[in-house]
Amino acid sequence: MKTRIIHVVAGLFILISLILAVKVNINWLWFTAFVGANLFQSGITKWCLMGIILEKFGIKD
């Protein structure tokens, strides 16, 4: 369950930031890059801050 929530939140952040980049300001793409870099880092190190936060809220895999 935790992994699914992480994927949904990351995908939502990417879509929202892309919409903001088109409608508001192109600099919102930096947020998209930040989310992508965190996904990349998480895949390599198997450490995810969002996963730790969700565990503190009682959500397990």
C-alpha atoms as a printed R data frame, in Angstrom:
   type eleno elety resid chain resno      x      y       z
1  ATOM     1    CA   MET     A     1  0.000  0.000   0.000
2  ATOM     2    CA   LYS     A     2  2.808  2.409   0.917
3  ATOM     3    CA   THR     A     3  4.504  1.977  -2.480
4  ATOM     4    CA   ARG     A     4  1.258  2.676  -4.298
5  ATOM     5    CA   ILE     A     5  0.698  5.876  -2.317
6  ATOM     6    CA   ILE     A     6  4.251  7.033  -3.082
7  ATOM     7    CA   HIS     A     7  3.730  6.424  -6.808
8  ATOM     8    CA   VAL     A     8  0.375  8.209  -6.815
9  ATOM     9    CA   VAL     A     9  1.747 11.243  -4.950
10 ATOM    10    CA   ALA     A    10  4.840 11.466  -7.191
11 ATOM    11    CA   GLY     A    11  2.725 11.196 -10.343
12 ATOM    12    CA   LEU     A    12  0.284 13.784  -9.052
13 ATOM    13    CA   PHE     A    13  3.108 16.207  -8.207
14 ATOM    14    CA   ILE     A    14  4.573 15.785 -11.689
15 ATOM    15    CA   LEU     A    15  1.246 16.383 -13.424
16 ATOM    16    CA   ILE     A    16  0.414 19.410 -11.263
17 ATOM    17    CA   SER     A    17  3.835 20.971 -11.810
18 ATOM    18    CA   LEU     A    18  3.585 20.434 -15.573
19 ATOM    19    CA   ILE     A    19  0.185 22.128 -15.637
20 ATOM    20    CA   LEU     A    20  1.569 25.012 -13.562
21 ATOM    21    CA   ALA     A    21  4.558 25.301 -15.913
22 ATOM    22    CA   VAL     A    22  2.232 25.652 -18.906
23 ATOM    23    CA   LYS     A    23 -0.367 27.907 -17.291
24 ATOM    24    CA   VAL     A    24  1.602 29.989 -14.767
25 ATOM    25    CA   ASN     A    25  5.372 29.997 -15.146
26 ATOM    26    CA   ILE     A    26  7.954 27.778 -16.850
27 ATOM    27    CA   ASN     A    27 10.022 27.726 -13.641
28 ATOM    28    CA   TRP     A    28  7.601 25.144 -12.195
29 ATOM    29    CA   LEU     A    29  9.574 22.617 -14.237
30 ATOM    30    CA   TRP     A    30 12.232 22.820 -11.521
31 ATOM    31    CA   PHE     A    31  9.729 21.156  -9.203
32 ATOM    32    CA   THR     A    32  9.186 18.423 -11.801
33 ATOM    33    CA   ALA     A    33 12.958 17.909 -11.952
34 ATOM    34    CA   PHE     A    34 13.112 17.739  -8.149
35 ATOM    35    CA   VAL     A    35 10.460 15.006  -8.031
36 ATOM    36    CA   GLY     A    36 12.225 13.086 -10.794
37 ATOM    37    CA   ALA     A    37 15.578 13.355  -9.012
38 ATOM    38    CA   ASN     A    38 14.003 12.043  -5.807
39 ATOM    39    CA   LEU     A    39 12.495  9.095  -7.676
40 ATOM    40    CA   PHE     A    40 15.905  8.374  -9.234
41 ATOM    41    CA   GLN     A    41 17.671  8.607  -5.860
42 ATOM    42    CA   SER     A    42 15.058  6.386  -4.232
43 ATOM    43    CA   GLY     A    43 15.494  3.736  -6.897
44 ATOM    44    CA   ILE     A    44 19.246  3.627  -6.399
45 ATOM    45    CA   THR     A    45 19.495  3.878  -2.607
46 ATOM    46    CA   LYS     A    46 16.171  2.213  -1.640
47 ATOM    47    CA   TRP     A    47 15.613  5.124   0.785
48 ATOM    48    CA   CYS     A    48 12.557  7.353   0.470
49 ATOM    49    CA   LEU     A    49 11.601 10.157   2.850
50 ATOM    50    CA   MET     A    50  7.945  9.876   1.841
51 ATOM    51    CA   GLY     A    51  8.031  6.200   2.837
52 ATOM    52    CA   ILE     A    52  9.342  7.103   6.284
53 ATOM    53    CA   ILE     A    53  6.648  9.760   6.694
54 ATOM    54    CA   LEU     A    54  3.925  7.297   5.688
55 ATOM    55    CA   GLU     A    55  5.260  4.726   8.174
56 ATOM    56    CA   LYS     A    56  4.986  7.321  10.944
57 ATOM    57    CA   PHE     A    57  1.308  7.706   9.977
58 ATOM    58    CA   GLY     A    58  0.895  3.943  10.387
59 ATOM    59    CA   ILE     A    59  0.767  2.941   6.718
60 ATOM    60    CA   LYS     A    60  2.552 -0.353   6.034
61 ATOM    61    CA   ASP     A    61  3.514 -2.098   2.799
